[in-house]
């Protein structure tokens, strides 16, 4: 039973790292990538719908995003959603598709992106620590019925080691993204 708790905690921590990587992929590092638009939802016939479910998104070159909606009537809604987003991108509509020129990052914008990166990293660390807390509580419940106090302490130490490993992984992912953002 304690092994199940520990493996479940490790699996959940791995998912927290995956969520962090997905969040960081939506931050612009100076290159155009369809992942930049992953957080954008469009009000499509009264329902908030992710942009990638309404259109085909391509990158013809390293500075351009090309959006072709499947329903041409959604073009204005997509353009409005991009304008309202915090990405700082300006779409240009040609009546059938949308082009977005990704400008070079300024030093000020790079600093803002690094702050956002750190915010995402802190959220991931909090998620990992919450998973640790839940796993430790489960072990303590087992201590009352199935395992000894020494075994409980050993399992909690194992959970802490796993937590430390994943927190270090978060730091590694963050430093790589910060380096990418600050690269001129």
mmCIF file of C-alpha atoms in Angstrom:
data_model
loop_
_atom_site.group_PDB
_atom_site.id
_atom_site.type_symbol
_atom_site.label_atom_id
_atom_site.label_comp_id
_atom_site.label_asym_id
_atom_site.label_seq_id
_atom_site.Cartn_x
_atom_site.Cartn_y
_atom_site.Cartn_z
ATOM 1 C CA UNK A 1 0.000 0.000 0.000
ATOM 2 C CA UNK A 2 2.726 2.585 0.785
ATOM 3 C CA UNK A 3 4.419 1.735 -2.530
ATOM 4 C CA UNK A 4 1.174 2.559 -4.332
ATOM 5 C CA UNK A 5 0.956 5.898 -2.532
ATOM 6 C CA UNK A 6 4.564 6.735 -3.414
ATOM 7 C CA UNK A 7 4.226 5.734 -7.083
ATOM 8 C CA UNK A 8 0.957 7.668 -7.376
ATOM 9 C CA UNK A 9 2.639 10.754 -5.886
ATOM 10 C CA UNK A 10 5.580 10.452 -8.303
ATOM 11 C CA UNK A 11 3.181 10.082 -11.237
ATOM 12 C CA UNK A 12 1.215 13.166 -10.172
ATOM 13 C CA UNK A 13 4.450 15.140 -9.745
ATOM 14 C CA UNK A 14 5.467 14.111 -13.260
ATOM 15 C CA UNK A 15 2.146 15.477 -14.530
ATOM 16 C CA UNK A 16 2.838 18.771 -12.723
ATOM 17 C CA UNK A 17 6.146 19.008 -14.622
ATOM 18 C CA UNK A 18 4.286 18.296 -17.878
ATOM 19 C CA UNK A 19 1.774 21.053 -17.109
ATOM 20 C CA UNK A 20 4.639 23.456 -16.401
ATOM 21 C CA UNK A 21 6.255 22.627 -19.745
ATOM 22 C CA UNK A 22 2.946 23.200 -21.559
ATOM 23 C CA UNK A 23 2.498 26.557 -19.797
ATOM 24 C CA UNK A 24 6.043 27.622 -20.640
ATOM 25 C CA UNK A 25 5.551 26.673 -24.284
ATOM 26 C CA UNK A 26 2.876 29.378 -24.500
ATOM 27 C CA UNK A 27 5.410 32.063 -23.548
ATOM 28 C CA UNK A 28 6.993 33.789 -26.491
ATOM 29 C CA UNK A 29 10.758 33.535 -26.738
ATOM 30 C CA UNK A 30 11.174 35.530 -29.945
ATOM 31 C CA UNK A 31 10.212 32.769 -32.350
ATOM 32 C CA UNK A 32 6.808 32.046 -33.818
ATOM 33 C CA UNK A 33 5.323 28.736 -32.727
ATOM 34 C CA UNK A 34 1.711 27.522 -32.749
ATOM 35 C CA UNK A 35 2.056 26.813 -29.011
ATOM 36 C CA UNK A 36 2.003 30.588 -28.427
ATOM 37 C CA UNK A 37 -1.724 30.531 -29.140
ATOM 38 C CA UNK A 38 -2.599 27.519 -26.949
ATOM 39 C CA UNK A 39 -4.002 29.641 -24.120
ATOM 40 C CA UNK A 40 -6.299 31.634 -26.418
ATOM 41 C CA UNK A 41 -9.980 30.773 -26.286
ATOM 42 C CA UNK A 42 -12.443 32.230 -28.784
ATOM 43 C CA UNK A 43 -16.080 33.055 -28.068
ATOM 44 C CA UNK A 44 -17.519 30.838 -30.809
ATOM 45 C CA UNK A 45 -21.327 30.844 -30.916
ATOM 46 C CA UNK A 46 -21.493 31.573 -27.189
ATOM 47 C CA UNK A 47 -18.977 28.923 -26.082
ATOM 48 C CA UNK A 48 -15.326 29.536 -25.245
ATOM 49 C CA UNK A 49 -13.432 27.272 -27.643
ATOM 50 C CA UNK A 50 -9.654 26.829 -27.878
ATOM 51 C CA UNK A 51 -8.273 28.485 -31.005
ATOM 52 C CA UNK A 52 -6.553 25.295 -32.191
ATOM 53 C CA UNK A 53 -10.019 23.662 -32.441
ATOM 54 C CA UNK A 54 -11.294 26.400 -34.750
ATOM 55 C CA UNK A 55 -8.415 26.887 -37.143
ATOM 56 C CA UNK A 56 -5.306 25.501 -38.720
ATOM 57 C CA UNK A 57 -2.211 27.269 -37.300
ATOM 58 C CA UNK A 58 1.063 27.267 -39.264
ATOM 59 C CA UNK A 59 4.438 28.975 -39.054
ATOM 60 C CA UNK A 60 5.601 29.752 -42.588
ATOM 61 C CA UNK A 61 8.779 31.321 -41.167
ATOM 62 C CA UNK A 62 10.354 31.977 -37.773
ATOM 63 C CA UNK A 63 8.563 35.324 -37.282
ATOM 64 C CA UNK A 64 5.080 34.654 -38.715
ATOM 65 C CA UNK A 65 2.012 32.776 -37.522
ATOM 66 C CA UNK A 66 -0.615 31.949 -40.158
ATOM 67 C CA UNK A 67 -4.138 31.109 -38.977
ATOM 68 C CA UNK A 68 -6.719 29.641 -41.357
ATOM 69 C CA UNK A 69 -10.117 29.231 -39.669
ATOM 70 C CA UNK A 70 -12.276 26.353 -40.825
ATOM 71 C CA UNK A 71 -15.342 28.572 -40.512
ATOM 72 C CA UNK A 72 -14.711 31.945 -42.203
ATOM 73 C CA UNK A 73 -17.436 33.583 -40.088
ATOM 74 C CA UNK A 74 -15.262 33.047 -36.988
ATOM 75 C CA UNK A 75 -12.438 35.206 -38.387
ATOM 76 C CA UNK A 76 -13.471 38.381 -36.539
ATOM 77 C CA UNK A 77 -13.956 36.457 -33.266
ATOM 78 C CA UNK A 78 -10.489 34.900 -33.564
ATOM 79 C CA UNK A 79 -8.935 38.284 -34.299
ATOM 80 C CA UNK A 80 -10.716 39.818 -31.287
ATOM 81 C CA UNK A 81 -9.527 37.010 -28.981
ATOM 82 C CA UNK A 82 -5.911 37.471 -30.082
ATOM 83 C CA UNK A 83 -6.134 41.235 -29.528
ATOM 84 C CA UNK A 84 -7.550 40.728 -25.998
ATOM 85 C CA UNK A 85 -4.849 38.221 -25.020
ATOM 86 C CA UNK A 86 -1.793 39.199 -22.979
ATOM 87 C CA UNK A 87 0.573 38.104 -25.756
ATOM 88 C CA UNK A 88 1.094 41.577 -27.187
ATOM 89 C CA UNK A 89 0.521 40.375 -30.748
ATOM 90 C CA UNK A 90 -1.320 42.284 -33.475
ATOM 91 C CA UNK A 91 -3.168 40.157 -36.038
ATOM 92 C CA UNK A 92 -3.796 41.271 -39.602
ATOM 93 C CA UNK A 93 -6.917 39.952 -41.279
ATOM 94 C CA UNK A 94 -7.050 39.515 -45.069
ATOM 95 C CA UNK A 95 -10.659 38.278 -45.168
ATOM 96 C CA UNK A 96 -9.796 34.578 -45.387
ATOM 97 C CA UNK A 97 -6.953 34.144 -42.905
ATOM 98 C CA UNK A 98 -5.007 35.908 -40.184
ATOM 99 C CA UNK A 99 -1.296 36.654 -40.191
ATOM 100 C CA UNK A 100 0.590 37.568 -37.058
ATOM 101 C CA UNK A 101 4.081 39.016 -37.266
ATOM 102 C CA UNK A 102 5.951 38.108 -34.078
ATOM 103 C CA UNK A 103 8.113 41.132 -33.255
ATOM 104 C CA UNK A 104 11.550 40.946 -31.707
ATOM 105 C CA UNK A 105 11.413 40.995 -27.930
ATOM 106 C CA UNK A 106 12.460 44.146 -26.133
ATOM 107 C CA UNK A 107 14.527 43.962 -22.950
ATOM 108 C CA UNK A 108 11.487 45.095 -20.941
ATOM 109 C CA UNK A 109 9.272 42.384 -22.448
ATOM 110 C CA UNK A 110 11.980 39.776 -21.824
ATOM 111 C CA UNK A 111 12.012 40.765 -18.140
ATOM 112 C CA UNK A 112 8.213 40.452 -17.989
ATOM 113 C CA UNK A 113 8.403 36.998 -19.580
ATOM 114 C CA UNK A 114 11.044 35.893 -17.064
ATOM 115 C CA UNK A 115 8.717 37.029 -14.253
ATOM 116 C CA UNK A 116 5.865 35.034 -15.809
ATOM 117 C CA UNK A 117 8.198 32.045 -16.102
ATOM 118 C CA UNK A 118 9.017 32.270 -12.408
ATOM 119 C CA UNK A 119 5.308 32.539 -11.572
ATOM 120 C CA UNK A 120 4.586 29.348 -13.519
ATOM 121 C CA UNK A 121 7.524 27.693 -11.749
ATOM 122 C CA UNK A 122 6.225 28.667 -8.305
ATOM 123 C CA UNK A 123 2.785 27.297 -9.188
ATOM 124 C CA UNK A 124 4.385 23.994 -10.232
ATOM 125 C CA UNK A 125 6.391 23.832 -6.992
ATOM 126 C CA UNK A 126 3.251 24.493 -4.937
ATOM 127 C CA UNK A 127 1.462 21.704 -6.830
ATOM 128 C CA UNK A 128 4.353 19.320 -6.113
ATOM 129 C CA UNK A 129 4.367 20.250 -2.419
ATOM 130 C CA UNK A 130 0.599 19.697 -2.232
ATOM 131 C CA UNK A 131 1.087 16.242 -3.739
ATOM 132 C CA UNK A 132 3.756 15.557 -1.085
ATOM 133 C CA UNK A 133 1.366 16.677 1.656
ATOM 134 C CA UNK A 134 -1.404 14.402 0.361
ATOM 135 C CA UNK A 135 0.965 11.418 0.138
ATOM 136 C CA UNK A 136 2.308 12.033 3.662
ATOM 137 C CA UNK A 137 -1.229 12.245 5.041
ATOM 138 C CA UNK A 138 -2.064 8.914 3.399
ATOM 139 C CA UNK A 139 1.050 7.331 4.931
ATOM 140 C CA UNK A 140 0.133 8.713 8.372
ATOM 141 C CA UNK A 141 -3.337 7.174 8.064
ATOM 142 C CA UNK A 142 -1.709 3.813 7.327
ATOM 143 C CA UNK A 143 0.504 4.248 10.388
ATOM 144 C CA UNK A 144 -2.569 4.022 12.607
ATOM 145 C CA UNK A 145 -3.552 0.608 11.243
ATOM 146 C CA UNK A 146 -1.102 -1.158 8.904
ATOM 147 C CA UNK A 147 2.503 0.041 9.315
ATOM 148 C CA UNK A 148 4.852 0.933 12.152
ATOM 149 C CA UNK A 149 5.994 4.435 13.021
ATOM 150 C CA UNK A 150 9.500 3.660 11.703
ATOM 151 C CA UNK A 151 8.133 2.442 8.363
ATOM 152 C CA UNK A 152 5.967 5.545 8.162
ATOM 153 C CA UNK A 153 8.977 7.781 8.722
ATOM 154 C CA UNK A 154 10.995 5.888 6.082
ATOM 155 C CA UNK A 155 8.179 6.210 3.518
ATOM 156 C CA UNK A 156 7.802 9.924 4.284
ATOM 157 C CA UNK A 157 11.544 10.358 3.749
ATOM 158 C CA UNK A 158 11.226 8.600 0.376
ATOM 159 C CA UNK A 159 8.382 10.942 -0.566
ATOM 160 C CA UNK A 160 10.533 13.922 0.423
ATOM 161 C CA UNK A 161 13.385 12.675 -1.769
ATOM 162 C CA UNK A 162 10.971 12.335 -4.688
ATOM 163 C CA UNK A 163 9.679 15.846 -4.002
ATOM 164 C CA UNK A 164 13.205 17.258 -3.952
ATOM 165 C CA UNK A 165 13.955 15.535 -7.267
ATOM 166 C CA UNK A 166 10.906 17.068 -8.938
ATOM 167 C CA UNK A 167 11.514 20.535 -7.469
ATOM 168 C CA UNK A 168 15.041 20.351 -8.923
ATOM 169 C CA UNK A 169 13.486 19.358 -12.266
ATOM 170 C CA UNK A 170 11.243 22.453 -12.110
ATOM 171 C CA UNK A 171 14.324 24.621 -11.497
ATOM 172 C CA UNK A 172 16.090 23.001 -14.455
ATOM 173 C CA UNK A 173 13.122 23.581 -16.785
ATOM 174 C CA UNK A 174 12.820 27.193 -15.598
ATOM 175 C CA UNK A 175 16.488 28.003 -16.102
ATOM 176 C CA UNK A 176 16.376 26.567 -19.632
ATOM 177 C CA UNK A 177 13.320 28.691 -20.489
ATOM 178 C CA UNK A 178 14.835 31.828 -18.933
ATOM 179 C CA UNK A 179 18.002 31.280 -20.962
ATOM 180 C CA UNK A 180 15.884 30.894 -24.105
ATOM 181 C CA UNK A 181 13.950 34.095 -23.330
ATOM 182 C CA UNK A 182 17.037 36.173 -22.577
ATOM 183 C CA UNK A 183 18.833 34.961 -25.723
ATOM 184 C CA UNK A 184 19.064 37.867 -28.177
#
